[in-house]
Coordinates of C-alpha atoms in Angstrom, one line a residue:
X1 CA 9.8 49.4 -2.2
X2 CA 6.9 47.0 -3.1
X3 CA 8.2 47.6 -6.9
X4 CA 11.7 47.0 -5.9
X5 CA 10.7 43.4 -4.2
X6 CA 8.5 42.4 -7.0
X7 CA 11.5 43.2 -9.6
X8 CA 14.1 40.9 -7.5
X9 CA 11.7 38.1 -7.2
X10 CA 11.0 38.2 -10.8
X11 CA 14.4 38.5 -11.7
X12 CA 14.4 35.1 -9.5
X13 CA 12.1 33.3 -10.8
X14 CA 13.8 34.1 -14.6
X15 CA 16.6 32.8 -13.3
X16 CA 15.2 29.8 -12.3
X17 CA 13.3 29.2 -15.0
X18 CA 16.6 29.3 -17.2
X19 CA 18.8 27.2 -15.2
X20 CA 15.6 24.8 -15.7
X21 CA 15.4 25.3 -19.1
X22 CA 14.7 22.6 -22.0
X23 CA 18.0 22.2 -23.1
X24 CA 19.5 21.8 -19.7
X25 CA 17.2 18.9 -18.7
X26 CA 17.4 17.1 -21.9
X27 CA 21.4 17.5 -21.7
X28 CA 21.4 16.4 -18.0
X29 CA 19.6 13.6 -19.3
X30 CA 21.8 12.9 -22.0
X31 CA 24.8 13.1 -20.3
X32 CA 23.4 10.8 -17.1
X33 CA 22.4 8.4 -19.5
X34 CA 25.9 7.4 -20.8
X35 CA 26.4 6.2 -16.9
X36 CA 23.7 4.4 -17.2
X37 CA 24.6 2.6 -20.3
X38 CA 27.9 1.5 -18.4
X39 CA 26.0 -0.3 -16.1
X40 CA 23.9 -2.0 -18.0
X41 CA 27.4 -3.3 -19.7
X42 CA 28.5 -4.7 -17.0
X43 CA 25.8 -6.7 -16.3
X44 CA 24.4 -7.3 -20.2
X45 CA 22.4 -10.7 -19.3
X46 CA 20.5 -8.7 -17.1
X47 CA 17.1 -6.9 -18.4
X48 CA 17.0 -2.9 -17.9
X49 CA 13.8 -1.6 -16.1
X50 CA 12.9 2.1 -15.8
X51 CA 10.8 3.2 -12.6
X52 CA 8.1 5.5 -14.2
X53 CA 7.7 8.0 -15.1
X54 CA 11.3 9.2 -14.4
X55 CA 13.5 6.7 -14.6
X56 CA 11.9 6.4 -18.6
X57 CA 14.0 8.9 -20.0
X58 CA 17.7 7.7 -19.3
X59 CA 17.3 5.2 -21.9
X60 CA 16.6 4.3 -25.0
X61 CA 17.1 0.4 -24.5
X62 CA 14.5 -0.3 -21.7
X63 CA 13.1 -4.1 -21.4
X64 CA 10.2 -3.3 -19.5
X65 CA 9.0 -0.8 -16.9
X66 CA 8.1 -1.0 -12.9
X67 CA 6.3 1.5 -10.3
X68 CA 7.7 1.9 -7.0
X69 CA 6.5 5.1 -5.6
X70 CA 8.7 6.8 -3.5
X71 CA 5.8 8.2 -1.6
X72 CA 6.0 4.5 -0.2
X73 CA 9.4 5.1 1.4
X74 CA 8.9 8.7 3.0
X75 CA 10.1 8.6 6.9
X76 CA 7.1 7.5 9.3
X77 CA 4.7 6.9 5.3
X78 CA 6.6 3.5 5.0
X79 CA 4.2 1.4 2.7
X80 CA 3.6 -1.7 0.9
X81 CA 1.1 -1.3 -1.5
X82 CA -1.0 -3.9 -2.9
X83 CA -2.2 -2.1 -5.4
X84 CA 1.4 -1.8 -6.7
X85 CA 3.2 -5.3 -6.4
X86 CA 5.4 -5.6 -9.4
X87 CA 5.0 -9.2 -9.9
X88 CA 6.7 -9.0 -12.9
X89 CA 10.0 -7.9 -11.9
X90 CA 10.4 -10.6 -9.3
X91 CA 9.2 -12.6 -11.7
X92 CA 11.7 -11.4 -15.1
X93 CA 14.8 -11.4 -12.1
X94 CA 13.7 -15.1 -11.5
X95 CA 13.9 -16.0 -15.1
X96 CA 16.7 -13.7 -15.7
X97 CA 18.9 -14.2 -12.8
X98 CA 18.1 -10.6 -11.4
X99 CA 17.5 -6.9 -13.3
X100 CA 18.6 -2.9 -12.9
X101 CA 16.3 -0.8 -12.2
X102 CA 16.6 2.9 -13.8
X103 CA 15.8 5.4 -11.3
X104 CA 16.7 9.5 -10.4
X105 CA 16.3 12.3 -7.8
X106 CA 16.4 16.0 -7.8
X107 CA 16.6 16.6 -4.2
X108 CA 20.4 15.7 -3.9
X109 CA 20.0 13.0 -2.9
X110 CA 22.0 9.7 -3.8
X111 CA 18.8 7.8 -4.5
X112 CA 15.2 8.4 -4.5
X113 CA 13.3 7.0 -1.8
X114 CA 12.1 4.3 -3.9
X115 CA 15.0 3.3 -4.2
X116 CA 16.5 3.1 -0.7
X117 CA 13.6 2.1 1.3
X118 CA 10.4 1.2 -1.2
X119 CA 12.3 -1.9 -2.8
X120 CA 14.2 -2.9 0.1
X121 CA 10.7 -3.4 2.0
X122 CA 8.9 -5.2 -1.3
X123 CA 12.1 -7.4 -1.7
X124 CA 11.5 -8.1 2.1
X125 CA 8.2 -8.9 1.4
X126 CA 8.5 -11.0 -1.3
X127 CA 11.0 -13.2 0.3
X128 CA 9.1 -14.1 3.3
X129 CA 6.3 -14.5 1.6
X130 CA 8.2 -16.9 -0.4
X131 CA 9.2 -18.9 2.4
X132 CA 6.3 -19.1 4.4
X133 CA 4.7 -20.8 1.2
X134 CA 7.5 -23.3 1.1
X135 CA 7.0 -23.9 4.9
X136 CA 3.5 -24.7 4.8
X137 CA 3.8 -26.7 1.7
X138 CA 6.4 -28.5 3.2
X139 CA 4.0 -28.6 6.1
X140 CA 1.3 -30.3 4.4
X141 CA 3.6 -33.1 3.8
X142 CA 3.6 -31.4 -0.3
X143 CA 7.2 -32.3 -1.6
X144 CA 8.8 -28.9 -3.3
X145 CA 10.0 -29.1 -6.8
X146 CA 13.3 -31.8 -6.8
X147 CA 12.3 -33.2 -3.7
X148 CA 10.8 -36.9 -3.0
X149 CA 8.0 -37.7 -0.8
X150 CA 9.6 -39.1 2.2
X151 CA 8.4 -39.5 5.7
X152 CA 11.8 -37.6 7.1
X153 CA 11.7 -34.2 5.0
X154 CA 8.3 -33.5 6.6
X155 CA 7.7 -35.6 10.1
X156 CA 7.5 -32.2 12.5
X157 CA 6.5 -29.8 9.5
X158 CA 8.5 -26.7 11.7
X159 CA 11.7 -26.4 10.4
X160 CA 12.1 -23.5 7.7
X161 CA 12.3 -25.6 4.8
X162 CA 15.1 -23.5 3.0
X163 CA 17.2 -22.3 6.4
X164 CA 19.5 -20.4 4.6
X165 CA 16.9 -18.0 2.4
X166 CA 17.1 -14.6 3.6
X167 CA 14.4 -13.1 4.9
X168 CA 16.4 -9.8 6.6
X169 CA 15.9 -6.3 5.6
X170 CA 18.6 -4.3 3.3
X171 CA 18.7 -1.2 3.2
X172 CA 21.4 0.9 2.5
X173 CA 24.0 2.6 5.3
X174 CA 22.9 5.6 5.6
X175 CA 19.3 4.5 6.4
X176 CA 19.5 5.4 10.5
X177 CA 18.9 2.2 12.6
X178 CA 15.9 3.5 14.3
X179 CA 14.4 4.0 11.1
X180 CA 15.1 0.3 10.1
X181 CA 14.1 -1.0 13.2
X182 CA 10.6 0.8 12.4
X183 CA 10.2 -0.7 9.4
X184 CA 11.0 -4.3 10.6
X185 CA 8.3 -3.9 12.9
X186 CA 5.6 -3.4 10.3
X187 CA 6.7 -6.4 8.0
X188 CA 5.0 -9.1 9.5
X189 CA 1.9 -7.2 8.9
X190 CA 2.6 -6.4 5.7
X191 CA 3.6 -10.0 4.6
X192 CA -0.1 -11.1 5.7
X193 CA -1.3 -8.4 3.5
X194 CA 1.1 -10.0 0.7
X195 CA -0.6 -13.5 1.5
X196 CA -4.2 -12.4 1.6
X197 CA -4.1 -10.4 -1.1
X198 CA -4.4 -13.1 -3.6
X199 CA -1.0 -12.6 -5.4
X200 CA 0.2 -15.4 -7.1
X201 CA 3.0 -16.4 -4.7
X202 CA 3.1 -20.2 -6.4
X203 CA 4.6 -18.7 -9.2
X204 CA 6.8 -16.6 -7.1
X205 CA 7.9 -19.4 -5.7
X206 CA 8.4 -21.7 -8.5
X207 CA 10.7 -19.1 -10.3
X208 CA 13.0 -17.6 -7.3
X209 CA 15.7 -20.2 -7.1
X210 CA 17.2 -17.4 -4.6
X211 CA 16.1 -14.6 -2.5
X212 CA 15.7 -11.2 -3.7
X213 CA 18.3 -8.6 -2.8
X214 CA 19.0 -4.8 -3.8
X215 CA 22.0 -3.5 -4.5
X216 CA 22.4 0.1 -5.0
X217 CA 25.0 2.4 -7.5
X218 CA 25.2 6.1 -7.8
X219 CA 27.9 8.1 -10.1
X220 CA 29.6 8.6 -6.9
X221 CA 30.0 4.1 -6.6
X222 CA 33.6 2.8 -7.2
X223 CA 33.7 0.0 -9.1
X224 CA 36.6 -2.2 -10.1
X225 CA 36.1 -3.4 -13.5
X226 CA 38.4 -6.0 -13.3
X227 CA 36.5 -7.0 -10.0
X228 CA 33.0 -7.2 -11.7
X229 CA 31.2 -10.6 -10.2
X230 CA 28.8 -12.3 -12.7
X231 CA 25.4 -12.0 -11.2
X232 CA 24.8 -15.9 -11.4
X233 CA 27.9 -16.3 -8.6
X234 CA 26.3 -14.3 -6.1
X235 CA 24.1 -16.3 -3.4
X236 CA 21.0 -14.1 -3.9
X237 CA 18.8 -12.6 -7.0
X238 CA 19.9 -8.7 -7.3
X239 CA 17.9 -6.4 -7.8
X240 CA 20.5 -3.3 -8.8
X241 CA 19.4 0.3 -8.0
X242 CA 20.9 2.4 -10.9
X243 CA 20.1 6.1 -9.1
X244 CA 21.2 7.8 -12.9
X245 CA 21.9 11.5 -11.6
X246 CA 24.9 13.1 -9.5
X247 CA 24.1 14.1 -6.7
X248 CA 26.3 16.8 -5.7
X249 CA 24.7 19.9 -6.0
X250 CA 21.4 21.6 -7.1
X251 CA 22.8 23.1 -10.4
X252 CA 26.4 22.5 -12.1
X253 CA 27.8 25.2 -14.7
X254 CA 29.2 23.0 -17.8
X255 CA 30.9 24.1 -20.7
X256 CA 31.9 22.2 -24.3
X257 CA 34.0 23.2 -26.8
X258 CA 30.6 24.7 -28.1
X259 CA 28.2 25.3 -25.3
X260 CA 28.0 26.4 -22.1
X261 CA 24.7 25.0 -19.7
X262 CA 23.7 24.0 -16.3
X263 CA 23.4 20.5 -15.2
X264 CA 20.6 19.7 -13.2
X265 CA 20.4 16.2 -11.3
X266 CA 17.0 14.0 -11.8
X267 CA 16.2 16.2 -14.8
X268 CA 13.7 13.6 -15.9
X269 CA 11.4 14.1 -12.9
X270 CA 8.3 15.9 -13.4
X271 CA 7.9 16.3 -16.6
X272 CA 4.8 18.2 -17.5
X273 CA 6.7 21.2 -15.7
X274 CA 9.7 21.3 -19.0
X275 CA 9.0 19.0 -21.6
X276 CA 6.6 20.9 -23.6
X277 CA 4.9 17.8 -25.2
X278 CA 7.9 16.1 -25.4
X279 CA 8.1 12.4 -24.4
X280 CA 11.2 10.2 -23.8
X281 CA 10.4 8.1 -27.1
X282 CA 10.7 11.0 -29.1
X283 CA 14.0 12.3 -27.7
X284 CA 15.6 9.3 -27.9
X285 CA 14.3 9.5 -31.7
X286 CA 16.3 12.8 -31.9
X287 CA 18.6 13.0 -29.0
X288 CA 21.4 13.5 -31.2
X289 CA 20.2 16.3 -33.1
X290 CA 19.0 18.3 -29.9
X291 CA 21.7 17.9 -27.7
X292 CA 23.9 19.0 -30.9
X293 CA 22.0 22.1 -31.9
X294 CA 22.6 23.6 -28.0
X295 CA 20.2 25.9 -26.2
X296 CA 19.6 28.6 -28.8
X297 CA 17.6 26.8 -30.9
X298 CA 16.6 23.8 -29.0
X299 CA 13.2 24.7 -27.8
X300 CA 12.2 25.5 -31.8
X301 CA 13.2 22.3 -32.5
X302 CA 11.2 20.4 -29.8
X303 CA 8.3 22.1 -31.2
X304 CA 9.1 21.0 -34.3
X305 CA 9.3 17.3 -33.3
X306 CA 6.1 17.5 -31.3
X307 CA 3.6 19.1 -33.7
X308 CA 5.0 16.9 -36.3
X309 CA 4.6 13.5 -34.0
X310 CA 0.5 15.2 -33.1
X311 CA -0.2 15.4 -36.7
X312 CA 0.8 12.1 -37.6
X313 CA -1.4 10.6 -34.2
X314 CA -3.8 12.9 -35.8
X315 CA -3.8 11.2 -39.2
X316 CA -3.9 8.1 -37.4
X317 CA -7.4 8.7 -35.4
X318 CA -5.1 8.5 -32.0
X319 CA -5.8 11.1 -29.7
X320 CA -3.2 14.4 -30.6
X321 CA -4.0 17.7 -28.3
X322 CA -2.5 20.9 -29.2
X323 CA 0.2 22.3 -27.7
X324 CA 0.3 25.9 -27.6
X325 CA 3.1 27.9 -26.2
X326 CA 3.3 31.5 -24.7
X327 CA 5.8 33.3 -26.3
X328 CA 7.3 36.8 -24.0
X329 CA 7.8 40.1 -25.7
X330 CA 11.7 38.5 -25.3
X331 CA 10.7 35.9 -27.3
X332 CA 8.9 37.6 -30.1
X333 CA 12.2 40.1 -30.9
X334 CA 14.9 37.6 -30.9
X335 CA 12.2 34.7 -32.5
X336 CA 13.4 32.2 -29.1
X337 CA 10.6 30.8 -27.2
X338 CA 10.5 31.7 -23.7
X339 CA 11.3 30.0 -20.4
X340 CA 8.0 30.4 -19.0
X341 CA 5.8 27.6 -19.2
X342 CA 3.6 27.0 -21.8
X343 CA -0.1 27.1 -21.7
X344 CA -1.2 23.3 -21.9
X345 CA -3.4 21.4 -20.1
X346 CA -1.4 18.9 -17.5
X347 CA -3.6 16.5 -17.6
X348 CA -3.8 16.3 -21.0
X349 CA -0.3 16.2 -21.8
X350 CA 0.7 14.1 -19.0
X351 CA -1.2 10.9 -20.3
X352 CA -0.3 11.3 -24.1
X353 CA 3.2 11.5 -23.1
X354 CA 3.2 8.3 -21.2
X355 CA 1.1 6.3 -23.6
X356 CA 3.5 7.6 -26.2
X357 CA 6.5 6.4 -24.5
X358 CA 4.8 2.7 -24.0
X359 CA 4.3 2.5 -27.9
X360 CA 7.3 -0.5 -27.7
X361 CA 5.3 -2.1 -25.2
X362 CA 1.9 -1.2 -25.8
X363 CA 0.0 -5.0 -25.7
X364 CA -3.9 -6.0 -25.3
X365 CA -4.2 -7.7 -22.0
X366 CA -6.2 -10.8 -21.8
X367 CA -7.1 -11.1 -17.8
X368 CA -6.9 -14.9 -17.7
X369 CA -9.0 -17.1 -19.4
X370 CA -12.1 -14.5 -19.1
X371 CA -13.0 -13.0 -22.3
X372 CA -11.7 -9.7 -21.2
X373 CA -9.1 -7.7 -22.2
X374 CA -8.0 -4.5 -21.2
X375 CA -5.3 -2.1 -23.4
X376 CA -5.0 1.7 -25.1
X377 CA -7.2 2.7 -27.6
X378 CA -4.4 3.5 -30.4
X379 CA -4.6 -0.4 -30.7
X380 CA -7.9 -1.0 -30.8
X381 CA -8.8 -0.3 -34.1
X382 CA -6.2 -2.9 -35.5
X383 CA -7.1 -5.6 -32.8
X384 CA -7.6 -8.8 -34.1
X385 CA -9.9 -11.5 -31.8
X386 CA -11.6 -8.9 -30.0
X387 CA -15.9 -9.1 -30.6
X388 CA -16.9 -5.7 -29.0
X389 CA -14.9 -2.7 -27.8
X390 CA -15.5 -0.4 -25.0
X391 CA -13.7 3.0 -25.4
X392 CA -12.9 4.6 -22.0
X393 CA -10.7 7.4 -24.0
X394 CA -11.8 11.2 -25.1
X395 CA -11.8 10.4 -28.2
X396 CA -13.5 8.0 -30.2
X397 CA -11.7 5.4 -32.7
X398 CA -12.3 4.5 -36.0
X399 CA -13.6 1.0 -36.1
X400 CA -15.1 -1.0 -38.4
X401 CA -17.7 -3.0 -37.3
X402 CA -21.3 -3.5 -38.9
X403 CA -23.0 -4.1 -35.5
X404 CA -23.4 -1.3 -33.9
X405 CA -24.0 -2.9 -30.5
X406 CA -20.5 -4.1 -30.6
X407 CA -18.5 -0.9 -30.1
X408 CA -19.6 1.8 -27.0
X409 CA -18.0 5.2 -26.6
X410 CA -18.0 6.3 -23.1
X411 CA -15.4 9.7 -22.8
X412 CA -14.1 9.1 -18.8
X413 CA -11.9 11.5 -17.9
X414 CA -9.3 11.4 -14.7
X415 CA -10.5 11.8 -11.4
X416 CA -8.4 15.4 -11.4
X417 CA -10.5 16.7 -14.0
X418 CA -13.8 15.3 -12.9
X419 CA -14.2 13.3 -9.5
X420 CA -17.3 11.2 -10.7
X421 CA -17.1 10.8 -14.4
X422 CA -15.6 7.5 -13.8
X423 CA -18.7 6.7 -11.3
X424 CA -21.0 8.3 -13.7
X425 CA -20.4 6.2 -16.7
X426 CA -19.7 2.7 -15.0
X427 CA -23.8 1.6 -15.3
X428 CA -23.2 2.2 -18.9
X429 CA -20.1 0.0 -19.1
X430 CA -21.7 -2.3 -17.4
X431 CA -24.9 -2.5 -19.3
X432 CA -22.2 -3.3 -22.4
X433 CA -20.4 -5.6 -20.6
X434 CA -23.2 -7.8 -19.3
X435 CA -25.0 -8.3 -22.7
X436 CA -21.5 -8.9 -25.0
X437 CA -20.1 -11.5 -22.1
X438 CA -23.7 -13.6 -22.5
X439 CA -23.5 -13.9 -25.2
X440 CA -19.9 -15.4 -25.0
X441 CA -18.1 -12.3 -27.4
X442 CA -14.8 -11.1 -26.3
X443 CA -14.7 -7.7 -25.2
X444 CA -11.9 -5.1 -25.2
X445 CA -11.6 -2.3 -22.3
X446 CA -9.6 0.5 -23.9
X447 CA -8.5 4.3 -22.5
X448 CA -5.8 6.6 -23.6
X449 CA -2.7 4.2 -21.8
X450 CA -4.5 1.1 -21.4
X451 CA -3.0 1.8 -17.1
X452 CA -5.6 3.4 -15.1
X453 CA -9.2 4.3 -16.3
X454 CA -9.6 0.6 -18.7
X455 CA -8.3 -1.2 -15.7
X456 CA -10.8 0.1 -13.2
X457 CA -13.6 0.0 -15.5
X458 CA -12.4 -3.7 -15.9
X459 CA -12.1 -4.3 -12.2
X460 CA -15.6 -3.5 -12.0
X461 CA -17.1 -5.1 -14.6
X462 CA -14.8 -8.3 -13.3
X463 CA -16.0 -7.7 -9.5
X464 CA -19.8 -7.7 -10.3
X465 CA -19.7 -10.7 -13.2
X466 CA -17.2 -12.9 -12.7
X467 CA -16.3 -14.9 -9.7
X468 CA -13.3 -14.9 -7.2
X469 CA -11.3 -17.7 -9.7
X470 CA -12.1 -15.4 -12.8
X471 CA -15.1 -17.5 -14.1
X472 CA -18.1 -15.2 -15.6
X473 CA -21.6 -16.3 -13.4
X474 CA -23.1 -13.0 -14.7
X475 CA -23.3 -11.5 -11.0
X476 CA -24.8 -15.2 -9.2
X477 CA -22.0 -14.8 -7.1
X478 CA -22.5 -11.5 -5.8
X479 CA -25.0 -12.4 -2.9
X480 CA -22.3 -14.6 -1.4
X481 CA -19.9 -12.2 -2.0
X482 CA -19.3 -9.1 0.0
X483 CA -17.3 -6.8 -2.2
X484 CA -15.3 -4.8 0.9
X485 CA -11.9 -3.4 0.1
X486 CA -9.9 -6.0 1.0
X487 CA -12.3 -8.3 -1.7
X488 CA -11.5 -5.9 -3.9
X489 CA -8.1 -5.3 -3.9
X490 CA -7.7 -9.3 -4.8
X491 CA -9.6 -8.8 -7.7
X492 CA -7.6 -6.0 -8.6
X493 CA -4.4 -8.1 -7.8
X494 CA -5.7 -10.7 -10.1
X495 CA -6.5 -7.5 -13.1
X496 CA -3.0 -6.5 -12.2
X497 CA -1.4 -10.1 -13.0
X498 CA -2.1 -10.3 -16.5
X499 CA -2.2 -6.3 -17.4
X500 CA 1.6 -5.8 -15.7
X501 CA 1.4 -2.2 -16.7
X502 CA -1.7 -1.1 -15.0
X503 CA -1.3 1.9 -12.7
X504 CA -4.8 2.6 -11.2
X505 CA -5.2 6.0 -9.4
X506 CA -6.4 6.1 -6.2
X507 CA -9.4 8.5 -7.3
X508 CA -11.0 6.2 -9.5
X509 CA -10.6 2.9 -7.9
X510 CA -12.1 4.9 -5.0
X511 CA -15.1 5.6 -7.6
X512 CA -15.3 2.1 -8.6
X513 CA -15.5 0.8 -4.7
X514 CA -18.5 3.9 -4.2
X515 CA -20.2 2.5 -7.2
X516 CA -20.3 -1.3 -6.2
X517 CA -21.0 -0.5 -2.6
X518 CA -23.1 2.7 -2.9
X519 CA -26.6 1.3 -3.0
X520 CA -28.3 -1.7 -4.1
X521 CA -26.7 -2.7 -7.5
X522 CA -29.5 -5.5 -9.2
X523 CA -26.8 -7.6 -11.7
X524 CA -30.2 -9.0 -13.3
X525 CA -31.6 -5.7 -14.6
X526 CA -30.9 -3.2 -16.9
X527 CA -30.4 -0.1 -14.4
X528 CA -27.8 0.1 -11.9
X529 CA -28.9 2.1 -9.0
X530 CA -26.6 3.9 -6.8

């Protein structure tokens, strides 16, 4: 009987695995992304964001990227993170007259909680953050932007000095009202975070001619194309939620003329679970071909494209893991690869695929007017105006350089891999830091991505050398600075300003805090003591 139970649960799980199969995501994708594309017709002066790391593969025309967790949206987890403010979209929508965001769900959902709760409360935010600048600017007797300086704008310094900009919360219909009313009791608090955080809400303010609203569309919105408003006529800056996928049903049977597969909605989540190396960069390189040759012989020619894209990082001196893949006793008769998963290591192939699909937007980060700069290592060797280069990445980089003091090697890996490797090299880094920035050189802080281990290493080096306005003291400042969380998390909103892409985990900023904070740390010496 025990036999009989294991054979139906295996017999479930190869089911499973082939309504999940390469070819059905990538065609899922491929078909979702035509909807997409209509979208982004309609509205054409508006720039197309993805939401990482999902939202990444529905396009091949993305201006730029954005993290809203939907983690930040759950029922009774409602967040706004600091850590995460996305400047840069409110930012591009003020210069832009608004944006789409690219996003996508598996759980049958219309939207992703990112989308109906995680934006609504940062738009919130933003906006009221916005105003309350205006109010005590106007306060202050400060004229805004257009406005003179007379005695009548500002005698009481109470009344809201833009009565009409909306400060409500929208969220979409099917968000219950008790569930709304929660979250509008948590946004005062919120906007004080906003406000003490250090964000630059000046600019904000300078840029947003209107308030920030979402809209959302799903394959399942009606609209009438004759009926299309231009985004510039409405009395607010949208923010519209593409949600890519359909949301009826787990799994839809398709068939073509030449192929018969299963669509699955938000195909492009979790992709270390079906991508086998594969990254949204290179499909879009050969989306054509793959959707075209259909399932039989699309997972030999994803292999194909990935070993041939390692070999040529390889050549390069980039970072290129090898990607091996089980093959079943199936597999090895009829020459098809499996649909079990292939033995890789996650971690491993979760970061190359997201540096690789960055390589548009891949930039050196200058934080300020510091002389440090934080980005990936596959630009590092190439980087012009940089003195000295610290590499935070597994592998080392080819550079040339005749001092050898100007280039330091220090292999960090994630906090998943190894939960103090960040903490153990960061006297090290420091050490480096300290004696390039005296002597004025300009110093490069470079990992795999350039998004989460170069930016904390930079947030320390900028939280025990450089002051609160970003000016390098070499540590004077640290006695009249206490460096608690809430200090730090402004000097990781000022990091985050400059380097738009960064995406600290929570595991290694954590190691960064222990390290500043676990013992007496002497700026003036060599050794830093935990």
């Amino acid at each position: 009987m025990g036999d009989e139970r294991m054979s139906i649960y295996r017999a479930s799980r190869t089911i499973k695995r082939k309504d999940n199969s390469l070819y059905n995501a990538l065609r899922s994708i491929y078909e979702d992304s035509v909807f997409v594309g209509e979208i982004a017709q309609l509205w054409s002066e508006l720039p197309l964001l993805a939401n990482l790391r999902c939202g990444l593969w529905y396009s091949s025309k993305f201006d730029s990227n954005c993290y809203f967790k939907s983690t930040d949206g759950h029922t009774n987890n409602w967040s706004f993170n600091t850590s995460r403010l996305n400047l840069h979209v409110a930012l591009l929508a003020g210069q832009r007259g608004g944006c789409i965001i690219v996003d996508s769900t598996r759980k049958g959902k219309r939207f992703p909680d990112s989308m109906s709760k995680t934006i609504p409360i940062w738009t919130c935010v933003l906006n009221r953050s916005i105003l309350n600048y205006h109010n005590k600017k106007r306060g202050a007797g400060i004229p805004l932007e257009g406005e003179s300086n007379t005695s009548d704008q500002h005698t009481e310094g109470t009344e809201p000095v833009c009565p009409d900009w909306d400060c409500s919360l929208h969220v979409p219909l099917w968000i219950p009202e008790t569930e709304k009313a929660a979250i509008e009791d948590r946004l005062e608090n919120w906007t004080k975070q906003m406000e003490a955080s250090g964000a630059d809400i000046a600019s904000l303010a300078l840029t947003l001619k209107k308030p920030l609203r979402p809209l959302w569309i799903s394959q399942k919105t009606v609209i009438w194309l004759n009926e299309v408003p231009e985004s510039d006529s409405w009395d607010f800056t949208p923010i519209i939620l593409v949600s890519a996928s359909s949301s009826s049903g787990n799994f839809q049977h398709r068939t073509t003329s030449e192929f018969s597969w299963n669509y699955i909605p938000g195909a492009g989540d979790d992709e270390e679970s079906w991508a086998r190396g594969l990254s949204p960069i290179l499909f879009w390189n050969h989306a054509y071909d793959l959707v075209n040759l259909g399932p039989e012989l699309c997972n030999q020619k994803v292999a194909g494209i990935v070993e041939k894209d390692r070999v040529h990082r390889a050549q390069r001196g980039q970072n290129a893991p090898q990607i091996s893949v089980k093959l079943s006793q199936l597999s090895e008769r009829t020459g098809q690869f499996s649909f079990e998963e292939p033995k890789i290591d996650i971690e491993i192939l979760g970061t190359e695929s997201k540096a690789e699909s960055f390589n548009d937007e891949c930039k050196i980060y200058w934080l300020g007017s510091t002389n440090l700069a934080v980005g990936s290592a596959q630009l590092a060797a190439n980087a012009s105006d940089i003195d000295c280069i610290l590499n935070c990445d597994r592998e080392s980089v080819s550079v040339s350089c005749d001092n050898p003091e100007a280039y330091l090697h220090l292999p960090i890996v994630n906090s998943k891999l190894d939960r103090f490797s960040l903490l153990r090299n960061l006297p090290s880094a420091l050490d480096f830091a300290k004696m390039n920035l005296r002597r004025g050189k300009k110093l490069l802080v470079c990992c795999n991505n350039g998004e989460d281990i170069s930016i904390c290493v930079s947030l320390a080096i900028f939280s025990l050398l450089f002051t609160d306005e970003g000016f390098f003291d070499d540590g004077k400042s640290l006695g009249q600075t206490c460096i608690t969380k809430s200090e730090m998390r402004r000097r990781l909103v000022f990091v985050c300003k400059f380097a738009i892409h960064a995406r600290p985990s929570r595991g290694n900023l954590k190691q960064v805090f222990n390290f500043i904070n676990g013992g007496s740390v002497n700026v003036n010496s060599s050794s830093w003591r935990l």
